[in-house]
PDB file of C-alpha atoms in Angstrom:
ATOM      1  CA  MET A1051      10.077 -14.543  10.468  1.00  0.00           C
ATOM      2  CA  GLY A1052       9.924 -16.974  13.234  1.00  0.00           C
ATOM      3  CA  ALA A1053       6.719 -17.934  15.035  1.00  0.00           C
ATOM      4  CA  ALA A1054       7.359 -15.893  18.043  1.00  0.00           C
ATOM      5  CA  ARG A1055       8.195 -12.697  16.355  1.00  0.00           C
ATOM      6  CA  GLU A1056       5.110 -13.111  13.841  1.00  0.00           C
ATOM      7  CA  ARG A1057       2.639 -13.475  17.102  1.00  0.00           C
ATOM      8  CA  GLY A1058       4.382 -10.173  18.708  1.00  0.00           C
ATOM      9  CA  LEU A1059       3.581  -8.621  15.367  1.00  0.00           C
ATOM     10  CA  PRO A1060       0.440  -6.358  15.078  1.00  0.00           C
ATOM     11  CA  VAL A1061      -2.014  -7.439  13.212  1.00  0.00           C
ATOM     12  CA  ASP A1062      -2.030  -4.293  10.611  1.00  0.00           C
ATOM     13  CA  GLU A1063       1.936  -4.645  10.499  1.00  0.00           C
ATOM     14  CA  ARG A1064       1.142  -8.538   9.423  1.00  0.00           C
ATOM     15  CA  GLU A1065      -1.323  -7.432   7.324  1.00  0.00           C
ATOM     16  CA  ARG A1066       1.060  -4.577   4.624  1.00  0.00           C
ATOM     17  CA  ARG A1067       3.418  -7.583   4.728  1.00  0.00           C
ATOM     18  CA  ASP A1068       1.032 -10.321   3.432  1.00  0.00           C
ATOM     19  CA  LEU A1069      -0.114  -7.803   1.136  1.00  0.00           C
ATOM     20  CA  CYS A1070       3.283  -6.434  -0.380  1.00  0.00           C
ATOM     21  CA  GLU A1071       3.902 -10.322  -0.875  1.00  0.00           C
ATOM     22  CA  LEU A1072       0.938 -10.951  -2.137  1.00  0.00           C
ATOM     23  CA  LEU A1073       1.443  -8.133  -4.979  1.00  0.00           C
ATOM     24  CA  ALA A1074       5.367  -8.920  -5.446  1.00  0.00           C
ATOM     25  CA  GLU A1075       3.747 -12.434  -6.465  1.00  0.00           C
ATOM     26  CA  VAL A1076       0.606 -12.081  -9.032  1.00  0.00           C
ATOM     27  CA  GLY A1077       1.917  -9.224 -10.409  1.00  0.00           C
ATOM     28  CA  PRO A1078       1.377  -5.459 -11.684  1.00  0.00           C
ATOM     29  CA  ASP A1079      -1.407  -7.034 -14.477  1.00  0.00           C
ATOM     30  CA  ALA A1080      -3.347  -9.699 -12.099  1.00  0.00           C
ATOM     31  CA  PRO A1081      -6.996  -8.070 -11.596  1.00  0.00           C
ATOM     32  CA  THR A1082      -8.816  -7.216  -8.335  1.00  0.00           C
ATOM     33  CA  MET A1083     -11.257  -8.039  -6.875  1.00  0.00           C
ATOM     34  CA  CYS A1084     -12.591  -3.536  -7.909  1.00  0.00           C
ATOM     35  CA  GLU A1085     -13.734  -3.829 -11.520  1.00  0.00           C
ATOM     36  CA  GLY A1086     -11.110  -2.932 -14.142  1.00  0.00           C
ATOM     37  CA  TRP A1087      -8.121  -2.262 -11.271  1.00  0.00           C
ATOM     38  CA  THR A1088      -4.814  -4.742 -11.547  1.00  0.00           C
ATOM     39  CA  ALA A1089      -3.055  -5.225  -8.642  1.00  0.00           C
ATOM     40  CA  LEU A1090      -0.512  -2.514 -10.297  1.00  0.00           C
ATOM     41  CA  ASP A1091      -3.966   0.072  -9.614  1.00  0.00           C
ATOM     42  CA  LEU A1092      -4.391  -1.170  -5.854  1.00  0.00           C
ATOM     43  CA  ALA A1093      -0.877  -0.813  -4.813  1.00  0.00           C
ATOM     44  CA  ALA A1094      -0.455   3.056  -6.323  1.00  0.00           C
ATOM     45  CA  HIS A1095      -4.130   3.778  -4.959  1.00  0.00           C
ATOM     46  CA  LEU A1096      -3.078   2.315  -1.703  1.00  0.00           C
ATOM     47  CA  VAL A1097       0.437   4.439  -1.250  1.00  0.00           C
ATOM     48  CA  LEU A1098      -1.123   7.574  -2.901  1.00  0.00           C
ATOM     49  CA  ARG A1099      -4.093   6.892   0.014  1.00  0.00           C
ATOM     50  CA  GLU A1100      -1.281   6.895   2.879  1.00  0.00           C
ATOM     51  CA  HIS A1101       1.045   9.667   1.655  1.00  0.00           C
ATOM     52  CA  PHE A1102      -0.665  12.828  -0.019  1.00  0.00           C
ATOM     53  CA  SER A1103      -3.980  13.979   1.087  1.00  0.00           C
ATOM     54  CA  ARG A1104      -5.057  14.936  -2.563  1.00  0.00           C
ATOM     55  CA  TRP A1105      -4.086  13.554  -5.673  1.00  0.00           C
ATOM     56  CA  SER A1106      -4.987  13.232  -9.534  1.00  0.00           C
ATOM     57  CA  VAL A1107      -5.662  11.454 -12.194  1.00  0.00           C
ATOM     58  CA  GLU A1108      -1.398  12.457 -13.289  1.00  0.00           C
ATOM     59  CA  LYS A1109      -0.926  11.940  -9.891  1.00  0.00           C
ATOM     60  CA  MET A1110      -2.394   8.633 -10.079  1.00  0.00           C
ATOM     61  CA  ALA A1111      -0.473   7.865 -13.152  1.00  0.00           C
ATOM     62  CA  ALA A1112       3.135   9.189 -12.497  1.00  0.00           C
ATOM     63  CA  GLU A1113       2.688   6.547  -9.773  1.00  0.00           C
ATOM     64  CA  LYS A1114       2.113   4.246 -11.816  1.00  0.00           C
ATOM     65  CA  ALA A1115       4.572   5.000 -13.999  1.00  0.00           C
ATOM     66  CA  LYS A1116       7.032   4.109 -11.475  1.00  0.00           C
ATOM     67  CA  GLY A1117       6.391   0.215 -11.756  1.00  0.00           C
ATOM     68  CA  LEU A1118       5.151  -2.406  -9.292  1.00  0.00           C
ATOM     69  CA  PRO A1119       8.387  -2.515  -6.990  1.00  0.00           C
ATOM     70  CA  ALA A1120       8.708   0.644  -6.514  1.00  0.00           C
ATOM     71  CA  LEU A1121       5.315   1.091  -5.041  1.00  0.00           C
ATOM     72  CA  ILE A1122       5.828  -2.508  -2.476  1.00  0.00           C
ATOM     73  CA  ASP A1123       9.170  -0.583  -1.070  1.00  0.00           C
ATOM     74  CA  ARG A1124       7.028   2.010  -0.404  1.00  0.00           C
ATOM     75  CA  LEU A1125       4.044   0.156   0.878  1.00  0.00           C
ATOM     76  CA  ARG A1126       6.760  -1.925   2.683  1.00  0.00           C
ATOM     77  CA  GLY A1127       7.558   1.693   4.541  1.00  0.00           C
ATOM     78  CA  GLU A1128       5.666   3.010   7.201  1.00  0.00           C
ATOM     79  CA  PRO A1129       2.271   4.970   5.997  1.00  0.00           C
ATOM     80  CA  ARG A1130       3.088   8.345   6.505  1.00  0.00           C
ATOM     81  CA  TRP A1131      -1.329   9.670   6.673  1.00  0.00           C
ATOM     82  CA  CYS A1132      -3.725   7.239   8.141  1.00  0.00           C
ATOM     83  CA  PRO A1133      -7.324   8.343   6.178  1.00  0.00           C
ATOM     84  CA  GLY A1134      -9.717   7.846   9.704  1.00  0.00           C
ATOM     85  CA  ALA A1135      -6.983   6.818  11.629  1.00  0.00           C
ATOM     86  CA  SER A1136      -6.017   8.077  15.431  1.00  0.00           C
ATOM     87  CA  PRO A1137      -3.939  11.808  15.558  1.00  0.00           C
ATOM     88  CA  ALA A1138      -0.883   9.392  16.647  1.00  0.00           C
ATOM     89  CA  CYS A1139      -0.719   8.407  13.375  1.00  0.00           C
ATOM     90  CA  ALA A1140      -1.459  12.633  11.790  1.00  0.00           C
ATOM     91  CA  PRO A1141       1.111  13.511   9.102  1.00  0.00           C
ATOM     92  CA  PRO A1142       3.895  14.885  10.765  1.00  0.00           C
TER      93      PRO A1142
END
């Protein structure tokens, strides 16, 4: 991506892109700063947080079973729901 376009991207879009690139680079088994959580756990948590208002342990397991590449693909898209965000980011 060109430097001019890079500067034009909102911070949240740049951070989302960078996070997705990092998750792909480190792989599903990489540890995170959250003790006991792997990169796969974190990616599944973020997908669930953005796409569902409530979820269960079973739903977390189902998302993780899809694999890290599938979760990264979902994270690269627009979030459907942003907890604590403005009404402009509310689900359709």
